[in-house]
Amino acid sequence: MSLLFLFLFSAMSKVSFRARQIDFNKPLPILKHGSELFLEISENALVNRGVPQIPSGMEKEEENEHHFLEVIQALQLRTDSDVKIPVPEIIDKENDYKRVYPDSFSLPKQLLHIRTIVFSEEETIEYDMDSEDEEWFQKSDLGITPEKFESMIDRLERGCGQKVMNLEEAKYLLQDHPSLVIAVYDYWLNKRVQSRQPLLYAVRQERRDGGSNTDPYVAFRRRSEKMQTRKNRKSDEQSYERMLILREQMDSLGFENVYSNAFS
């Protein structure tokens, strides 16, 4: 660290002048031995005439730190004072390193194996409880798990579709205790009526009868199966079909034999 300070000190105290062309209209100063200017330069005074200072590599707050200024001042005055910049204490943690990273480690013979849980389509529950569901679930105290509640709401959503089912259909679908089914059904019905939309979001598809062609929420539509002709041709699809019909009619009238006899 002391070598760095010596380098910075020598760079800062070096007498340097900016390269400047000589002006013949201005007199040049003559440096004489014993003059004031000569004594200032000989005492390593800082002479700065437009030369940019070498960056110290530190921030402005660090350059103004009093420990750093004391060391620079001691180097400039060339005193033998025991001035040092305080540094954080270095603590040897060799024992802790061996405790955390023991030498007895050995590579395993095989990689880690993870068993993926395969869910069937019937067991997959797409409905997820929100904050409103959690608040009602805690107040109701139904005696079931949150997963059971999500499964019941999911079955109701899948079973009704776009139309709301009645209570008898819900009892037949859930096949559970009547009081539990009634409580969950009433909550599900009120929430669906307030939201005015299904609680499970699904991708809308185009109907085969063409009823949803004007629905802007249909993301995927079928490609129209039409005969595509080359763009550089002037004939479009309709004219091309007319030419095919005309060719069939001419072949049916026997023009093919006339052409063959004419060019033979």
PDB file of C-alpha atoms in Angstrom:
ATOM      1  CA  MET A   1       0.000   0.000   0.000  1.00  0.00           C
ATOM      2  CA  SER A   2       2.923   2.339   0.732  1.00  0.00           C
ATOM      3  CA  LEU A   3       4.216   1.847  -2.834  1.00  0.00           C
ATOM      4  CA  LEU A   4       0.871   3.036  -4.162  1.00  0.00           C
ATOM      5  CA  PHE A   5       1.012   6.176  -2.028  1.00  0.00           C
ATOM      6  CA  LEU A   6       4.580   6.872  -3.160  1.00  0.00           C
ATOM      7  CA  PHE A   7       3.521   6.537  -6.780  1.00  0.00           C
ATOM      8  CA  LEU A   8       0.576   8.882  -6.296  1.00  0.00           C
ATOM      9  CA  PHE A   9       2.726  11.329  -4.395  1.00  0.00           C
ATOM     10  CA  SER A  10       5.429  11.347  -7.063  1.00  0.00           C
ATOM     11  CA  ALA A  11       2.826  11.776  -9.789  1.00  0.00           C
ATOM     12  CA  MET A  12       1.151  14.660  -7.978  1.00  0.00           C
ATOM     13  CA  SER A  13       4.379  16.445  -7.038  1.00  0.00           C
ATOM     14  CA  LYS A  14       6.005  16.079 -10.446  1.00  0.00           C
ATOM     15  CA  VAL A  15       6.582  19.428 -12.158  1.00  0.00           C
ATOM     16  CA  SER A  16       4.882  19.209 -15.538  1.00  0.00           C
ATOM     17  CA  PHE A  17       3.968  21.828 -18.086  1.00  0.00           C
ATOM     18  CA  ARG A  18       1.431  21.732 -20.853  1.00  0.00           C
ATOM     19  CA  ALA A  19       2.864  21.765 -24.342  1.00  0.00           C
ATOM     20  CA  ARG A  20       2.322  25.271 -25.667  1.00  0.00           C
ATOM     21  CA  GLN A  21       3.529  27.075 -28.749  1.00  0.00           C
ATOM     22  CA  ILE A  22       5.870  30.018 -28.195  1.00  0.00           C
ATOM     23  CA  ASP A  23       4.222  33.388 -28.594  1.00  0.00           C
ATOM     24  CA  PHE A  24       6.654  35.860 -30.095  1.00  0.00           C
ATOM     25  CA  ASN A  25       4.656  38.801 -28.762  1.00  0.00           C
ATOM     26  CA  LYS A  26       5.072  37.760 -25.104  1.00  0.00           C
ATOM     27  CA  PRO A  27       8.354  37.716 -23.169  1.00  0.00           C
ATOM     28  CA  LEU A  28       9.550  34.417 -21.712  1.00  0.00           C
ATOM     29  CA  PRO A  29      10.546  34.259 -18.021  1.00  0.00           C
ATOM     30  CA  ILE A  30      14.140  33.328 -17.302  1.00  0.00           C
ATOM     31  CA  LEU A  31      14.729  30.942 -14.412  1.00  0.00           C
ATOM     32  CA  LYS A  32      17.784  31.972 -12.387  1.00  0.00           C
ATOM     33  CA  HIS A  33      19.489  29.990  -9.705  1.00  0.00           C
ATOM     34  CA  GLY A  34      18.476  31.225  -6.267  1.00  0.00           C
ATOM     35  CA  SER A  35      15.318  32.961  -7.412  1.00  0.00           C
ATOM     36  CA  GLU A  36      11.948  32.402  -5.746  1.00  0.00           C
ATOM     37  CA  LEU A  37      10.600  30.370  -8.648  1.00  0.00           C
ATOM     38  CA  PHE A  38      13.693  28.164  -8.584  1.00  0.00           C
ATOM     39  CA  LEU A  39      13.304  27.577  -4.837  1.00  0.00           C
ATOM     40  CA  GLU A  40       9.632  26.661  -5.220  1.00  0.00           C
ATOM     41  CA  ILE A  41      10.409  24.114  -7.908  1.00  0.00           C
ATOM     42  CA  SER A  42      13.360  22.707  -5.975  1.00  0.00           C
ATOM     43  CA  GLU A  43      11.162  22.190  -2.915  1.00  0.00           C
ATOM     44  CA  ASN A  44       8.840  19.906  -4.946  1.00  0.00           C
ATOM     45  CA  ALA A  45       6.100  22.469  -5.034  1.00  0.00           C
ATOM     46  CA  LEU A  46       3.079  21.470  -7.042  1.00  0.00           C
ATOM     47  CA  VAL A  47       3.075  23.261 -10.367  1.00  0.00           C
ATOM     48  CA  ASN A  48      -0.097  22.783 -12.382  1.00  0.00           C
ATOM     49  CA  ARG A  49      -0.505  24.564 -15.675  1.00  0.00           C
ATOM     50  CA  GLY A  50      -3.494  22.881 -17.214  1.00  0.00           C
ATOM     51  CA  VAL A  51      -2.187  19.325 -16.872  1.00  0.00           C
ATOM     52  CA  PRO A  52      -4.990  17.012 -15.669  1.00  0.00           C
ATOM     53  CA  GLN A  53      -4.261  15.225 -12.442  1.00  0.00           C
ATOM     54  CA  ILE A  54      -3.893  11.483 -12.435  1.00  0.00           C
ATOM     55  CA  PRO A  55      -7.017   9.848 -10.978  1.00  0.00           C
ATOM     56  CA  SER A  56      -6.340   8.295  -7.608  1.00  0.00           C
ATOM     57  CA  GLY A  57      -8.860   5.502  -8.092  1.00  0.00           C
ATOM     58  CA  MET A  58     -10.772   6.532  -4.976  1.00  0.00           C
ATOM     59  CA  GLU A  59     -14.000   8.351  -4.352  1.00  0.00           C
ATOM     60  CA  LYS A  60     -14.096  11.993  -3.296  1.00  0.00           C
ATOM     61  CA  GLU A  61     -15.114  11.118   0.244  1.00  0.00           C
ATOM     62  CA  GLU A  62     -12.170   8.719   0.578  1.00  0.00           C
ATOM     63  CA  GLU A  63      -9.715  11.339  -0.690  1.00  0.00           C
ATOM     64  CA  ASN A  64     -10.840  13.747   2.039  1.00  0.00           C
ATOM     65  CA  GLU A  65     -10.486  11.153   4.805  1.00  0.00           C
ATOM     66  CA  HIS A  66      -8.205  12.529   7.520  1.00  0.00           C
ATOM     67  CA  HIS A  67      -6.062   9.387   7.826  1.00  0.00           C
ATOM     68  CA  PHE A  68      -5.287   9.512   4.137  1.00  0.00           C
ATOM     69  CA  LEU A  69      -4.462  13.223   4.271  1.00  0.00           C
ATOM     70  CA  GLU A  70      -2.109  12.675   7.215  1.00  0.00           C
ATOM     71  CA  VAL A  71      -0.179  10.013   5.299  1.00  0.00           C
ATOM     72  CA  ILE A  72       0.105  12.235   2.209  1.00  0.00           C
ATOM     73  CA  GLN A  73       1.269  15.157   4.304  1.00  0.00           C
ATOM     74  CA  ALA A  74       3.873  12.990   6.053  1.00  0.00           C
ATOM     75  CA  LEU A  75       5.209  11.810   2.685  1.00  0.00           C
ATOM     76  CA  GLN A  76       5.406  15.367   1.382  1.00  0.00           C
ATOM     77  CA  LEU A  77       7.267  16.574   4.470  1.00  0.00           C
ATOM     78  CA  ARG A  78       9.430  13.412   4.444  1.00  0.00           C
ATOM     79  CA  THR A  79       9.039  12.904   8.138  1.00  0.00           C
ATOM     80  CA  ASP A  80       9.635   9.613   9.910  1.00  0.00           C
ATOM     81  CA  SER A  81       6.351   9.703  11.744  1.00  0.00           C
ATOM     82  CA  ASP A  82       4.551   6.411  12.211  1.00  0.00           C
ATOM     83  CA  VAL A  83       1.404   7.417  10.357  1.00  0.00           C
ATOM     84  CA  LYS A  84      -0.665   4.642   8.781  1.00  0.00           C
ATOM     85  CA  ILE A  85      -4.078   4.259   7.296  1.00  0.00           C
ATOM     86  CA  PRO A  86      -6.190   1.967   9.503  1.00  0.00           C
ATOM     87  CA  VAL A  87      -7.335  -1.230   7.821  1.00  0.00           C
ATOM     88  CA  PRO A  88      -9.860  -3.826   9.044  1.00  0.00           C
ATOM     89  CA  GLU A  89      -8.481  -6.525  11.268  1.00  0.00           C
ATOM     90  CA  ILE A  90      -7.712  -9.815   9.556  1.00  0.00           C
ATOM     91  CA  ILE A  91      -8.974 -12.847  11.472  1.00  0.00           C
ATOM     92  CA  ASP A  92      -7.785 -16.311  10.588  1.00  0.00           C
ATOM     93  CA  LYS A  93     -10.738 -18.671  10.068  1.00  0.00           C
ATOM     94  CA  GLU A  94      -8.871 -21.796   9.069  1.00  0.00           C
ATOM     95  CA  ASN A  95     -10.533 -23.964  11.709  1.00  0.00           C
ATOM     96  CA  ASP A  96     -13.998 -22.761  10.753  1.00  0.00           C
ATOM     97  CA  TYR A  97     -13.282 -23.475   7.098  1.00  0.00           C
ATOM     98  CA  LYS A  98     -12.353 -27.060   7.883  1.00  0.00           C
ATOM     99  CA  ARG A  99     -15.467 -27.443   9.975  1.00  0.00           C
ATOM    100  CA  VAL A 100     -17.769 -26.179   7.218  1.00  0.00           C
ATOM    101  CA  TYR A 101     -15.899 -27.895   4.378  1.00  0.00           C
ATOM    102  CA  PRO A 102     -14.520 -31.162   5.770  1.00  0.00           C
ATOM    103  CA  ASP A 103     -11.821 -33.117   3.969  1.00  0.00           C
ATOM    104  CA  SER A 104     -13.860 -36.304   4.119  1.00  0.00           C
ATOM    105  CA  PHE A 105     -16.094 -35.326   1.185  1.00  0.00           C
ATOM    106  CA  SER A 106     -16.306 -37.872  -1.624  1.00  0.00           C
ATOM    107  CA  LEU A 107     -18.138 -37.770  -4.916  1.00  0.00           C
ATOM    108  CA  PRO A 108     -21.303 -39.893  -5.003  1.00  0.00           C
ATOM    109  CA  LYS A 109     -21.438 -42.896  -7.276  1.00  0.00           C
ATOM    110  CA  GLN A 110     -24.637 -41.774  -8.977  1.00  0.00           C
ATOM    111  CA  LEU A 111     -26.570 -38.587  -9.559  1.00  0.00           C
ATOM    112  CA  LEU A 112     -29.615 -37.529  -7.583  1.00  0.00           C
ATOM    113  CA  HIS A 113     -32.854 -39.162  -8.683  1.00  0.00           C
ATOM    114  CA  ILE A 114     -36.147 -37.297  -8.430  1.00  0.00           C
ATOM    115  CA  ARG A 115     -39.437 -39.096  -8.807  1.00  0.00           C
ATOM    116  CA  THR A 116     -41.962 -37.049 -10.709  1.00  0.00           C
ATOM    117  CA  ILE A 117     -45.531 -37.339  -9.480  1.00  0.00           C
ATOM    118  CA  VAL A 118     -47.822 -38.179 -12.367  1.00  0.00           C
ATOM    119  CA  PHE A 119     -51.334 -36.790 -12.033  1.00  0.00           C
ATOM    120  CA  SER A 120     -54.181 -38.022 -14.129  1.00  0.00           C
ATOM    121  CA  GLU A 121     -56.618 -35.628 -15.752  1.00  0.00           C
ATOM    122  CA  GLU A 122     -59.294 -36.449 -13.171  1.00  0.00           C
ATOM    123  CA  GLU A 123     -56.987 -35.663 -10.224  1.00  0.00           C
ATOM    124  CA  THR A 124     -55.736 -32.338 -11.612  1.00  0.00           C
ATOM    125  CA  ILE A 125     -57.389 -29.426  -9.796  1.00  0.00           C
ATOM    126  CA  GLU A 126     -57.235 -26.170 -11.718  1.00  0.00           C
ATOM    127  CA  TYR A 127     -59.128 -24.019  -9.239  1.00  0.00           C
ATOM    128  CA  ASP A 128     -57.003 -22.109  -6.731  1.00  0.00           C
ATOM    129  CA  MET A 129     -58.337 -20.384  -3.629  1.00  0.00           C
ATOM    130  CA  ASP A 130     -58.093 -16.602  -3.475  1.00  0.00           C
ATOM    131  CA  SER A 131     -58.162 -14.295  -0.454  1.00  0.00           C
ATOM    132  CA  GLU A 132     -61.971 -14.130  -0.491  1.00  0.00           C
ATOM    133  CA  ASP A 133     -62.213 -17.924  -0.461  1.00  0.00           C
ATOM    134  CA  GLU A 134     -59.743 -18.211   2.410  1.00  0.00           C
ATOM    135  CA  GLU A 135     -61.674 -15.691   4.508  1.00  0.00           C
ATOM    136  CA  TRP A 136     -64.997 -17.496   3.952  1.00  0.00           C
ATOM    137  CA  PHE A 137     -63.371 -20.895   4.501  1.00  0.00           C
ATOM    138  CA  GLN A 138     -62.027 -19.871   7.926  1.00  0.00           C
ATOM    139  CA  LYS A 139     -65.341 -18.354   9.038  1.00  0.00           C
ATOM    140  CA  SER A 140     -67.451 -21.316   7.876  1.00  0.00           C
ATOM    141  CA  ASP A 141     -65.428 -24.005   9.693  1.00  0.00           C
ATOM    142  CA  LEU A 142     -66.603 -26.795   7.392  1.00  0.00           C
ATOM    143  CA  GLY A 143     -64.219 -29.368   8.812  1.00  0.00           C
ATOM    144  CA  ILE A 144     -62.519 -30.095   5.487  1.00  0.00           C
ATOM    145  CA  THR A 145     -59.104 -29.291   4.062  1.00  0.00           C
ATOM    146  CA  PRO A 146     -58.505 -26.441   1.603  1.00  0.00           C
ATOM    147  CA  GLU A 147     -57.649 -29.035  -1.056  1.00  0.00           C
ATOM    148  CA  LYS A 148     -61.076 -30.609  -0.567  1.00  0.00           C
ATOM    149  CA  PHE A 149     -62.756 -27.219  -0.952  1.00  0.00           C
ATOM    150  CA  GLU A 150     -60.822 -26.498  -4.142  1.00  0.00           C
ATOM    151  CA  SER A 151     -61.766 -29.923  -5.492  1.00  0.00           C
ATOM    152  CA  MET A 152     -65.478 -29.284  -4.871  1.00  0.00           C
ATOM    153  CA  ILE A 153     -65.406 -25.872  -6.554  1.00  0.00           C
ATOM    154  CA  ASP A 154     -63.465 -27.362  -9.453  1.00  0.00           C
ATOM    155  CA  ARG A 155     -66.088 -30.092  -9.931  1.00  0.00           C
ATOM    156  CA  LEU A 156     -68.903 -27.549  -9.895  1.00  0.00           C
ATOM    157  CA  GLU A 157     -67.158 -25.428 -12.502  1.00  0.00           C
ATOM    158  CA  ARG A 158     -66.404 -28.359 -14.775  1.00  0.00           C
ATOM    159  CA  GLY A 159     -69.894 -29.795 -14.405  1.00  0.00           C
ATOM    160  CA  CYS A 160     -71.897 -26.665 -15.150  1.00  0.00           C
ATOM    161  CA  GLY A 161     -69.977 -25.154 -18.058  1.00  0.00           C
ATOM    162  CA  GLN A 162     -71.588 -21.908 -19.217  1.00  0.00           C
ATOM    163  CA  LYS A 163     -74.912 -22.590 -17.454  1.00  0.00           C
ATOM    164  CA  VAL A 164     -75.392 -22.667 -13.686  1.00  0.00           C
ATOM    165  CA  MET A 165     -76.595 -25.997 -12.296  1.00  0.00           C
ATOM    166  CA  ASN A 166     -79.235 -26.366  -9.613  1.00  0.00           C
ATOM    167  CA  LEU A 167     -78.808 -27.811  -6.125  1.00  0.00           C
ATOM    168  CA  GLU A 168     -80.000 -31.309  -7.017  1.00  0.00           C
ATOM    169  CA  GLU A 169     -77.444 -31.578  -9.803  1.00  0.00           C
ATOM    170  CA  ALA A 170     -74.724 -30.359  -7.427  1.00  0.00           C
ATOM    171  CA  LYS A 171     -75.639 -33.032  -4.849  1.00  0.00           C
ATOM    172  CA  TYR A 172     -75.507 -35.743  -7.498  1.00  0.00           C
ATOM    173  CA  LEU A 173     -72.162 -34.452  -8.774  1.00  0.00           C
ATOM    174  CA  LEU A 174     -70.342 -34.013  -5.452  1.00  0.00           C
ATOM    175  CA  GLN A 175     -71.706 -37.092  -3.659  1.00  0.00           C
ATOM    176  CA  ASP A 176     -70.929 -35.719  -0.179  1.00  0.00           C
ATOM    177  CA  HIS A 177     -72.732 -34.730   3.021  1.00  0.00           C
ATOM    178  CA  PRO A 178     -75.849 -32.650   2.174  1.00  0.00           C
ATOM    179  CA  SER A 179     -75.052 -29.805   4.603  1.00  0.00           C
ATOM    180  CA  LEU A 180     -71.515 -29.510   3.224  1.00  0.00           C
ATOM    181  CA  VAL A 181     -72.744 -29.557  -0.361  1.00  0.00           C
ATOM    182  CA  ILE A 182     -75.381 -26.888   0.356  1.00  0.00           C
ATOM    183  CA  ALA A 183     -72.842 -24.558   2.036  1.00  0.00           C
ATOM    184  CA  VAL A 184     -70.276 -24.868  -0.739  1.00  0.00           C
ATOM    185  CA  TYR A 185     -72.944 -24.650  -3.454  1.00  0.00           C
ATOM    186  CA  ASP A 186     -74.464 -21.445  -2.020  1.00  0.00           C
ATOM    187  CA  TYR A 187     -71.042 -19.810  -1.762  1.00  0.00           C
ATOM    188  CA  TRP A 188     -70.075 -20.886  -5.279  1.00  0.00           C
ATOM    189  CA  LEU A 189     -73.387 -19.706  -6.741  1.00  0.00           C
ATOM    190  CA  ASN A 190     -73.192 -16.257  -5.083  1.00  0.00           C
ATOM    191  CA  LYS A 191     -69.607 -15.761  -6.196  1.00  0.00           C
ATOM    192  CA  ARG A 192     -70.366 -16.771  -9.755  1.00  0.00           C
ATOM    193  CA  VAL A 193     -73.429 -14.518  -9.950  1.00  0.00           C
ATOM    194  CA  GLN A 194     -71.438 -11.548  -8.624  1.00  0.00           C
ATOM    195  CA  SER A 195     -68.542 -12.105 -11.027  1.00  0.00           C
ATOM    196  CA  ARG A 196     -70.900 -12.794 -13.984  1.00  0.00           C
ATOM    197  CA  GLN A 197     -68.341 -15.137 -15.491  1.00  0.00           C
ATOM    198  CA  PRO A 198     -66.927 -18.626 -14.903  1.00  0.00           C
ATOM    199  CA  LEU A 199     -64.439 -19.017 -12.063  1.00  0.00           C
ATOM    200  CA  LEU A 200     -62.196 -21.228 -14.207  1.00  0.00           C
ATOM    201  CA  TYR A 201     -60.658 -19.573 -17.233  1.00  0.00           C
ATOM    202  CA  ALA A 202     -60.476 -21.691 -20.367  1.00  0.00           C
ATOM    203  CA  VAL A 203     -59.342 -21.022 -23.905  1.00  0.00           C
ATOM    204  CA  ARG A 204     -62.341 -20.453 -26.118  1.00  0.00           C
ATOM    205  CA  GLN A 205     -62.388 -22.425 -29.339  1.00  0.00           C
ATOM    206  CA  GLU A 206     -64.225 -21.911 -32.568  1.00  0.00           C
ATOM    207  CA  ARG A 207     -67.465 -23.805 -32.976  1.00  0.00           C
ATOM    208  CA  ARG A 208     -67.908 -26.084 -35.949  1.00  0.00           C
ATOM    209  CA  ASP A 209     -71.282 -24.540 -36.785  1.00  0.00           C
ATOM    210  CA  GLY A 210     -69.622 -21.127 -37.163  1.00  0.00           C
ATOM    211  CA  GLY A 211     -71.495 -19.564 -34.260  1.00  0.00           C
ATOM    212  CA  SER A 212     -68.393 -18.049 -32.613  1.00  0.00           C
ATOM    213  CA  ASN A 213     -66.783 -16.572 -35.729  1.00  0.00           C
ATOM    214  CA  THR A 214     -67.499 -13.037 -34.504  1.00  0.00           C
ATOM    215  CA  ASP A 215     -66.351 -13.681 -30.924  1.00  0.00           C
ATOM    216  CA  PRO A 216     -63.198 -11.570 -30.322  1.00  0.00           C
ATOM    217  CA  TYR A 217     -62.079 -13.832 -27.452  1.00  0.00           C
ATOM    218  CA  VAL A 218     -61.584 -16.849 -29.721  1.00  0.00           C
ATOM    219  CA  ALA A 219     -57.811 -17.099 -29.966  1.00  0.00           C
ATOM    220  CA  PHE A 220     -57.409 -20.036 -32.367  1.00  0.00           C
ATOM    221  CA  ARG A 221     -59.420 -20.359 -35.575  1.00  0.00           C
ATOM    222  CA  ARG A 222     -59.414 -22.949 -38.325  1.00  0.00           C
ATOM    223  CA  ARG A 223     -57.613 -22.220 -41.539  1.00  0.00           C
ATOM    224  CA  SER A 224     -59.902 -21.671 -44.499  1.00  0.00           C
ATOM    225  CA  GLU A 225     -59.259 -24.504 -46.929  1.00  0.00           C
ATOM    226  CA  LYS A 226     -59.253 -22.707 -50.252  1.00  0.00           C
ATOM    227  CA  MET A 227     -57.190 -23.211 -53.363  1.00  0.00           C
ATOM    228  CA  GLN A 228     -54.275 -20.799 -53.277  1.00  0.00           C
ATOM    229  CA  THR A 229     -52.791 -19.715 -56.617  1.00  0.00           C
ATOM    230  CA  ARG A 230     -49.484 -18.013 -57.240  1.00  0.00           C
ATOM    231  CA  LYS A 231     -49.443 -14.281 -56.676  1.00  0.00           C
ATOM    232  CA  ASN A 232     -47.664 -13.464 -59.943  1.00  0.00           C
ATOM    233  CA  ARG A 233     -50.512 -14.945 -61.980  1.00  0.00           C
ATOM    234  CA  LYS A 234     -53.351 -12.716 -63.055  1.00  0.00           C
ATOM    235  CA  SER A 235     -55.985 -15.445 -62.806  1.00  0.00           C
ATOM    236  CA  ASP A 236     -57.562 -15.823 -59.421  1.00  0.00           C
ATOM    237  CA  GLU A 237     -59.222 -18.849 -57.892  1.00  0.00           C
ATOM    238  CA  GLN A 238     -62.578 -18.320 -59.537  1.00  0.00           C
ATOM    239  CA  SER A 239     -61.195 -17.950 -63.054  1.00  0.00           C
ATOM    240  CA  TYR A 240     -58.973 -20.988 -62.531  1.00  0.00           C
ATOM    241  CA  GLU A 241     -61.989 -23.096 -61.583  1.00  0.00           C
ATOM    242  CA  ARG A 242     -63.860 -21.857 -64.667  1.00  0.00           C
ATOM    243  CA  MET A 243     -60.951 -22.909 -66.872  1.00  0.00           C
ATOM    244  CA  LEU A 244     -61.030 -26.402 -65.390  1.00  0.00           C
ATOM    245  CA  ILE A 245     -64.772 -26.662 -66.024  1.00  0.00           C
ATOM    246  CA  LEU A 246     -64.286 -25.451 -69.600  1.00  0.00           C
ATOM    247  CA  ARG A 247     -61.568 -28.028 -70.185  1.00  0.00           C
ATOM    248  CA  GLU A 248     -63.808 -30.831 -68.923  1.00  0.00           C
ATOM    249  CA  GLN A 249     -66.634 -29.678 -71.166  1.00  0.00           C
ATOM    250  CA  MET A 250     -64.362 -29.537 -74.212  1.00  0.00           C
ATOM    251  CA  ASP A 251     -63.017 -33.006 -73.489  1.00  0.00           C
ATOM    252  CA  SER A 252     -66.546 -34.336 -73.147  1.00  0.00           C
ATOM    253  CA  LEU A 253     -67.469 -32.913 -76.584  1.00  0.00           C
ATOM    254  CA  GLY A 254     -64.580 -34.689 -78.314  1.00  0.00           C
ATOM    255  CA  PHE A 255     -62.302 -31.724 -79.015  1.00  0.00           C
ATOM    256  CA  GLU A 256     -59.321 -33.785 -77.969  1.00  0.00           C
ATOM    257  CA  ASN A 257     -59.603 -35.931 -81.133  1.00  0.00           C
ATOM    258  CA  VAL A 258     -59.970 -32.818 -83.283  1.00  0.00           C
ATOM    259  CA  TYR A 259     -56.752 -31.359 -81.864  1.00  0.00           C
ATOM    260  CA  SER A 260     -54.836 -34.584 -82.391  1.00  0.00           C
ATOM    261  CA  ASN A 261     -55.975 -34.890 -86.039  1.00  0.00           C
ATOM    262  CA  ALA A 262     -55.202 -31.254 -86.796  1.00  0.00           C
ATOM    263  CA  PHE A 263     -51.607 -31.416 -85.582  1.00  0.00           C
ATOM    264  CA  SER A 264     -50.829 -34.933 -86.876  1.00  0.00           C
TER     265      SER A 264
END
